[in-house]
Tab-separated table of C-alpha atoms and ligand atoms in Angstrom:
chain	number	residue	atom	x	y	z
A	1307	MET	CA	-40.040	36.714	-26.731
A	1308	LYS	CA	-38.824	33.889	-29.099
A	1309	THR	CA	-38.344	30.851	-26.868
A	1310	THR	CA	-34.648	29.259	-26.940
A	1311	SER	CA	-33.832	25.796	-26.246
A	1312	THR	CA	-33.459	26.358	-22.560
A	1313	HIS	CA	-36.913	27.438	-22.267
A	1314	LYS	CA	-38.059	24.150	-23.246
A	1315	LYS	CA	-41.281	22.801	-21.743
A	1316	LYS	CA	-40.932	19.816	-19.171
A	1317	THR	CA	-43.308	18.226	-17.583
A	1318	PRO	CA	-44.461	20.744	-14.871
A	1319	LEU	CA	-43.698	20.116	-11.183
A	1320	VAL	CA	-46.281	21.595	-8.436
A	1321	ILE	CA	-45.431	21.008	-4.806
A	1322	GLY	CA	-47.474	21.817	-2.055
A	1323	ASN	CA	-45.454	22.641	0.904
A	1324	TRP	CA	-47.742	22.239	4.085
A	1325	LYS	CA	-45.129	23.706	6.359
A	1326	MET	CA	-46.338	22.898	10.119
A	1327	ASN	CA	-49.843	22.743	9.116
A	1328	PRO	CA	-52.442	21.831	9.909
A	1329	ALA	CA	-52.715	21.505	13.398
A	1330	THR	CA	-53.931	17.618	13.689
A	1331	LEU	CA	-53.757	14.419	11.596
A	1332	GLU	CA	-57.432	14.657	11.542
A	1333	LYS	CA	-57.406	18.016	9.849
A	1334	ALA	CA	-54.307	16.767	7.633
A	1335	GLU	CA	-56.445	13.951	6.483
A	1336	THR	CA	-59.380	16.197	5.347
A	1337	LEU	CA	-57.484	18.759	3.700
A	1338	PHE	CA	-55.532	15.525	1.875
A	1339	ASN	CA	-58.986	14.448	0.791
A	1340	ASP	CA	-60.347	17.815	-0.264
A	1341	VAL	CA	-57.212	17.869	-2.500
A	1342	LYS	CA	-58.014	14.525	-3.863
A	1343	LYS	CA	-61.333	15.587	-4.757
A	1344	ALA	CA	-60.697	19.390	-6.009
A	1345	LEU	CA	-58.089	17.451	-8.561
A	1346	GLY	CA	-60.416	14.650	-9.479
A	1347	ASN	CA	-59.140	11.880	-11.298
A	1348	LYS	CA	-58.298	13.753	-14.456
A	1349	ASN	CA	-55.066	12.584	-16.279
A	1350	THR	CA	-52.538	15.453	-14.815
A	1351	GLN	CA	-50.057	16.462	-16.959
A	1352	THR	CA	-48.083	17.712	-13.995
A	1353	GLU	CA	-46.381	15.923	-11.493
A	1354	VAL	CA	-47.938	16.665	-8.134
A	1355	VAL	CA	-46.349	16.438	-5.054
A	1356	ILE	CA	-47.458	17.143	-1.400
A	1357	ALA	CA	-45.089	17.863	1.321
A	1358	PRO	CA	-46.946	17.607	4.635
A	1359	SER	CA	-45.298	17.269	8.066
A	1360	HIS	CA	-43.073	14.327	8.524
A	1361	VAL	CA	-45.913	12.379	10.890
A	1362	HIS	CA	-48.751	12.944	8.504
A	1363	ILE	CA	-46.983	11.299	5.454
A	1364	ALA	CA	-47.464	7.616	6.146
A	1365	PRO	CA	-51.380	8.231	7.254
A	1366	LEU	CA	-51.773	10.170	4.343
A	1367	GLN	CA	-49.787	7.684	1.769
A	1368	ARG	CA	-52.814	5.385	2.836
A	1369	LEU	CA	-55.334	7.905	1.410
A	1370	ALA	CA	-53.505	8.671	-1.774
A	1371	LYS	CA	-54.142	4.794	-3.218
A	1372	LYS	CA	-55.402	5.014	-6.876
A	1373	THR	CA	-53.890	8.661	-7.091
A	1374	SER	CA	-50.834	9.552	-8.745
A	1375	LEU	CA	-50.002	12.068	-5.811
A	1376	SER	CA	-46.425	11.922	-4.709
A	1377	PHE	CA	-45.254	12.726	-1.323
A	1378	GLY	CA	-42.257	15.113	-0.475
A	1379	ALA	CA	-40.771	15.701	2.958
A	1380	GLN	CA	-39.924	19.384	3.942
A	1381	ASN	CA	-36.454	18.477	5.128
A	1382	ALA	CA	-34.344	15.359	6.171
A	1383	SER	CA	-31.130	14.413	7.973
A	1384	HIS	CA	-28.207	13.790	5.840
A	1385	GLU	CA	-26.977	11.090	8.584
A	1386	GLU	CA	-27.586	7.698	7.810
A	1387	VAL	CA	-28.411	5.956	11.103
A	1388	GLY	CA	-27.550	6.726	14.666
A	1389	ALA	CA	-27.523	8.862	17.761
A	1390	HIS	CA	-29.296	11.926	16.077
A	1391	THR	CA	-31.864	12.596	18.685
A	1392	GLY	CA	-34.978	14.269	16.709
A	1393	ASP	CA	-33.619	13.604	13.423
A	1394	ILE	CA	-35.230	11.736	10.348
A	1395	SER	CA	-33.245	10.102	7.639
A	1396	LEU	CA	-33.446	9.688	4.106
A	1397	SER	CA	-33.805	6.069	4.245
A	1398	GLN	CA	-36.525	6.051	6.715
A	1399	LEU	CA	-38.348	8.523	4.334
A	1400	LYS	CA	-37.934	6.778	1.421
A	1401	SER	CA	-38.903	3.436	3.234
A	1402	ILE	CA	-42.711	5.307	3.642
A	1403	GLY	CA	-42.840	6.248	0.196
A	1404	VAL	CA	-40.958	9.675	0.331
A	1405	THR	CA	-39.842	10.562	-3.452
A	1406	HIS	CA	-38.983	14.272	-3.282
A	1407	VAL	CA	-37.107	16.109	-0.479
A	1408	ILE	CA	-37.142	20.145	-0.097
A	1409	VAL	CA	-33.524	21.004	0.836
A	1410	GLY	CA	-32.553	24.348	2.111
A	1411	HIS	CA	-36.037	26.214	2.641
A	1412	SER	CA	-35.241	29.651	3.867
A	1413	GLU	CA	-36.986	29.039	6.724
A	1414	ARG	CA	-34.642	26.264	7.531
A	1415	ARG	CA	-31.847	28.217	6.485
A	1416	ALA	CA	-32.981	31.160	8.905
A	1417	LEU	CA	-32.384	28.478	11.541
A	1418	GLY	CA	-28.760	27.865	10.814
A	1419	GLU	CA	-28.673	25.600	7.659
A	1420	THR	CA	-25.507	27.154	5.653
A	1421	ASP	CA	-25.039	26.678	1.884
A	1422	GLU	CA	-22.247	23.733	3.119
A	1423	LEU	CA	-25.308	21.945	5.198
A	1424	VAL	CA	-27.458	22.559	2.110
A	1425	ARG	CA	-25.002	20.915	-0.455
A	1426	ILE	CA	-24.388	17.954	2.226
A	1427	LYS	CA	-27.998	17.260	2.363
A	1428	THR	CA	-28.512	17.616	-1.471
A	1429	GLU	CA	-25.584	15.296	-2.129
A	1430	ALA	CA	-27.434	12.647	0.344
A	1431	VAL	CA	-30.503	12.858	-1.159
A	1432	LEU	CA	-29.337	12.032	-4.662
A	1433	LYS	CA	-27.077	9.246	-3.554
A	1434	ASN	CA	-30.566	7.606	-2.126
A	1435	ARG	CA	-31.899	8.232	-5.284
A	1436	LEU	CA	-34.584	10.538	-4.174
A	1437	THR	CA	-35.345	13.753	-6.179
A	1438	ALA	CA	-33.787	17.059	-4.252
A	1439	VAL	CA	-35.885	20.279	-4.460
A	1440	VAL	CA	-33.057	22.914	-3.265
A	1441	CYS	CA	-34.385	26.437	-2.680
A	1442	VAL	CA	-32.073	29.217	-3.289
A	1443	GLY	CA	-33.186	32.971	-3.252
A	1444	GLU	CA	-32.444	36.383	-2.088
A	1445	LYS	CA	-33.595	38.225	1.011
A	1446	VAL	CA	-33.895	41.630	-0.393
A	1447	ARG	CA	-33.558	43.278	-4.278
A	1448	ASP	CA	-31.080	45.707	-4.425
A	1449	THR	CA	-30.923	48.337	-7.060
A	1450	GLN	CA	-27.345	47.149	-8.010
A	1451	GLY	CA	-28.060	43.637	-8.702
A	1452	ASP	CA	-26.011	42.102	-5.893
A	1453	TYR	CA	-28.826	39.709	-5.530
A	1454	PHE	CA	-27.550	37.884	-8.838
A	1455	SER	CA	-24.292	37.309	-7.137
A	1456	PHE	CA	-25.787	35.747	-3.879
A	1457	VAL	CA	-28.052	33.182	-5.959
A	1458	GLU	CA	-25.012	32.470	-7.912
A	1459	SER	CA	-22.771	31.634	-4.965
A	1460	GLN	CA	-25.680	29.539	-3.497
A	1461	ILE	CA	-25.824	27.478	-7.028
A	1462	LYS	CA	-22.028	27.120	-7.281
A	1463	SER	CA	-22.091	25.920	-3.632
A	1464	LEU	CA	-24.506	23.362	-4.367
A	1465	VAL	CA	-23.307	21.670	-7.280
A	1466	VAL	CA	-19.548	21.553	-6.854
A	1467	ASN	CA	-19.466	17.832	-6.162
A	1468	LEU	CA	-22.011	16.705	-8.287
A	1469	LYS	CA	-21.809	14.464	-11.194
A	1470	LYS	CA	-23.996	15.271	-14.642
A	1471	ASN	CA	-25.924	12.119	-14.256
A	1472	GLN	CA	-27.628	13.502	-10.998
A	1473	LEU	CA	-28.991	16.631	-12.429
A	1474	ALA	CA	-31.699	14.538	-13.666
A	1475	GLN	CA	-32.766	14.129	-10.041
A	1476	LEU	CA	-32.255	17.868	-9.062
A	1477	VAL	CA	-34.605	20.593	-9.182
A	1478	ILE	CA	-34.115	24.211	-8.123
A	1479	ALA	CA	-36.991	26.441	-6.303
A	1480	TYR	CA	-36.159	29.910	-6.761
A	1481	GLU	CA	-37.960	31.249	-4.109
A	1482	PRO	CA	-37.153	35.083	-3.337
A	1483	ILE	CA	-37.576	35.654	0.337
A	1484	TRP	CA	-39.109	38.622	0.183
A	1485	ALA	CA	-42.086	36.898	-1.557
A	1486	ILE	CA	-42.708	34.112	0.461
A	1487	GLY	CA	-45.811	34.309	2.436
A	1488	THR	CA	-46.210	38.009	1.879
A	1489	SER	CA	-48.595	37.870	-1.295
A	1490	LEU	CA	-45.990	39.858	-3.342
A	1491	HIS	CA	-44.872	37.612	-5.946
A	1492	ALA	CA	-41.893	37.904	-8.466
A	1493	THR	CA	-43.061	39.182	-11.790
A	1494	PRO	CA	-42.750	36.801	-14.860
A	1495	GLU	CA	-39.861	38.679	-15.916
A	1496	ASP	CA	-38.082	38.464	-12.700
A	1497	VAL	CA	-38.538	34.683	-12.630
A	1498	GLN	CA	-37.530	34.248	-16.564
A	1499	GLU	CA	-34.433	36.256	-16.025
A	1500	MET	CA	-33.607	34.442	-12.796
A	1501	LYS	CA	-34.145	31.101	-14.448
A	1502	LEU	CA	-31.657	31.843	-17.340
A	1503	PHE	CA	-29.326	33.469	-14.942
A	1504	ILE	CA	-29.134	30.029	-12.867
A	1505	GLN	CA	-28.620	28.222	-15.993
A	1506	LYS	CA	-26.007	30.290	-16.600
A	1507	ALA	CA	-24.508	29.624	-13.338
A	1508	LEU	CA	-24.773	25.748	-13.823
A	1509	THR	CA	-23.030	25.841	-17.441
A	1510	HIS	CA	-20.079	26.487	-15.172
A	1511	PHE	CA	-19.863	23.241	-14.545
A	1512	PHE	CA	-22.003	21.197	-16.679
A	1513	ASP	CA	-22.921	20.830	-20.380
A	1514	ARG	CA	-25.692	22.960	-21.546
A	1515	ASN	CA	-28.053	20.170	-22.693
A	1516	VAL	CA	-27.702	18.528	-19.320
A	1517	VAL	CA	-28.181	21.911	-17.675
A	1518	SER	CA	-31.333	22.125	-19.783
A	1519	LYS	CA	-32.906	19.248	-18.237
A	1520	VAL	CA	-32.615	20.634	-14.760
A	1521	ARG	CA	-36.247	22.019	-13.845
A	1522	ILE	CA	-36.519	25.285	-12.091
A	1523	ILE	CA	-39.404	25.916	-10.421
A	1524	TYR	CA	-40.760	29.229	-8.478
A	1525	GLY	CA	-41.897	29.529	-5.076
A	1526	GLY	CA	-43.532	32.702	-3.259
A	1527	SER	CA	-47.251	33.883	-2.878
A	1528	VAL	CA	-48.148	31.679	-5.883
A	1529	THR	CA	-52.026	31.741	-6.271
A	1530	LYS	CA	-54.230	30.551	-9.322
A	1531	ASP	CA	-54.262	34.298	-10.181
A	1532	ASN	CA	-50.742	34.549	-11.180
A	1533	ALA	CA	-49.996	30.848	-12.154
A	1534	LYS	CA	-50.730	31.355	-15.561
A	1535	GLU	CA	-48.387	34.368	-16.264
A	1536	LEU	CA	-45.452	32.692	-14.107
A	1537	LEU	CA	-45.902	29.901	-16.309
A	1538	GLU	CA	-46.200	31.216	-19.364
A	1539	GLY	CA	-44.132	34.531	-19.115
A	1540	GLY	CA	-41.598	33.547	-16.782
A	1541	HIS	CA	-41.300	29.948	-17.917
A	1542	ALA	CA	-41.074	28.571	-14.758
A	1543	ASP	CA	-41.118	24.734	-14.648
A	1544	GLY	CA	-43.437	24.509	-12.048
A	1545	PHE	CA	-43.953	25.799	-8.552
A	1546	LEU	CA	-43.283	25.516	-4.743
A	1547	VAL	CA	-46.737	26.466	-3.221
A	1548	GLY	CA	-47.032	27.334	0.433
A	1549	GLY	CA	-49.888	29.357	1.809
A	1550	SER	CA	-51.981	28.270	-1.167
A	1551	SER	CA	-51.285	24.501	-0.834
A	1552	LEU	CA	-53.778	24.631	2.200
A	1553	LYS	CA	-56.724	25.743	0.277
A	1554	ALA	CA	-57.837	22.736	-1.570
A	1555	SER	CA	-59.393	24.659	-4.430
A	1556	GLU	CA	-56.744	27.152	-4.587
A	1557	PHE	CA	-54.028	24.400	-4.866
A	1558	ALA	CA	-55.978	22.436	-7.602
A	1559	GLY	CA	-56.556	25.512	-9.558
A	1560	ILE	CA	-52.470	26.033	-9.933
A	1561	VAL	CA	-52.574	22.597	-11.131
A	1562	GLU	CA	-55.272	22.960	-13.700
A	1563	ILE	CA	-53.382	25.958	-14.931
A	1564	SER	CA	-50.340	23.901	-14.964
A	1565	ASN	CA	-52.137	21.429	-17.129
A	1566	ALA	CA	-53.267	23.648	-19.544
A	1567	TYR	CA	-50.060	25.184	-19.731
A	1568	ALA	CA	-48.322	21.706	-20.239
A	1569	LYS	CA	-50.809	20.799	-23.069
A	1570	GLU	CA	-50.478	24.150	-25.124
B	1678	PGA	P1	-45.939	30.957	-0.154
B	1678	PGA	O1	-44.851	29.963	0.578
B	1678	PGA	O2	-46.417	30.173	-1.606
B	1678	PGA	O3	-46.715	30.711	1.068
B	1678	PGA	O4	-45.172	32.088	-0.475
B	1678	PGA	C1	-43.956	29.293	-0.478
B	1678	PGA	C2	-42.575	28.528	0.214
B	1678	PGA	O5	-42.130	28.836	1.360
B	1678	PGA	O6	-42.275	27.623	-0.310
């Protein structure tokens, strides 16, 4: 298929979402060191972000010196300070070196995060000049294509108040829920189609040239075996990786494929 300007390659972004793993700090340090070793110190064409548990971010930061790895948080409060027991603010995360924040992961939405809260959190992340990685995606794929209108409403609700200059800090992660942790993944055709659909939904609010700069990454059972086709055929701008990010060689394999794709 002929690629259009909306498919122009951007620096790929690969994020390891460690979720609530591993069980101890010691194990997190071991995994981090293994990832570092597996990635090597080759010049990477991919922006690589590790999103561990909040409590592991600062100690792992100390192990990340002399690497180009960045850190992400899996969630954050939109509140600035104050009486919010158990919450973690964006300025607290920023002050320990976090650059990316995942917002509206389906596992958080399942706990009650609404589109409105996702919008409020995203606006707060962008206001703090951090990159917001906002997850959207349907629970199931029906034959009538209702999943398109589901994703469209998530996107519309998300961007309604955003200014065009904030879009440079926005990443959309298309994560169909049926593909998360299931070893089922969307096909490259599914990913390409949804990427175009998301871009079209964004053009209701912004110019095409601004929209074309928004990275749209894919998540849901990404492995080193399917990464190449999802990049080449799906035109994903990178990946949000769950299970495979907990295996150093698998994660490094995905990054290596992404590096090769970026160089093509
Ligand atoms: P998975 O998770 O790679 O294990 O499917 C992806 C995610 O939840 O972000």
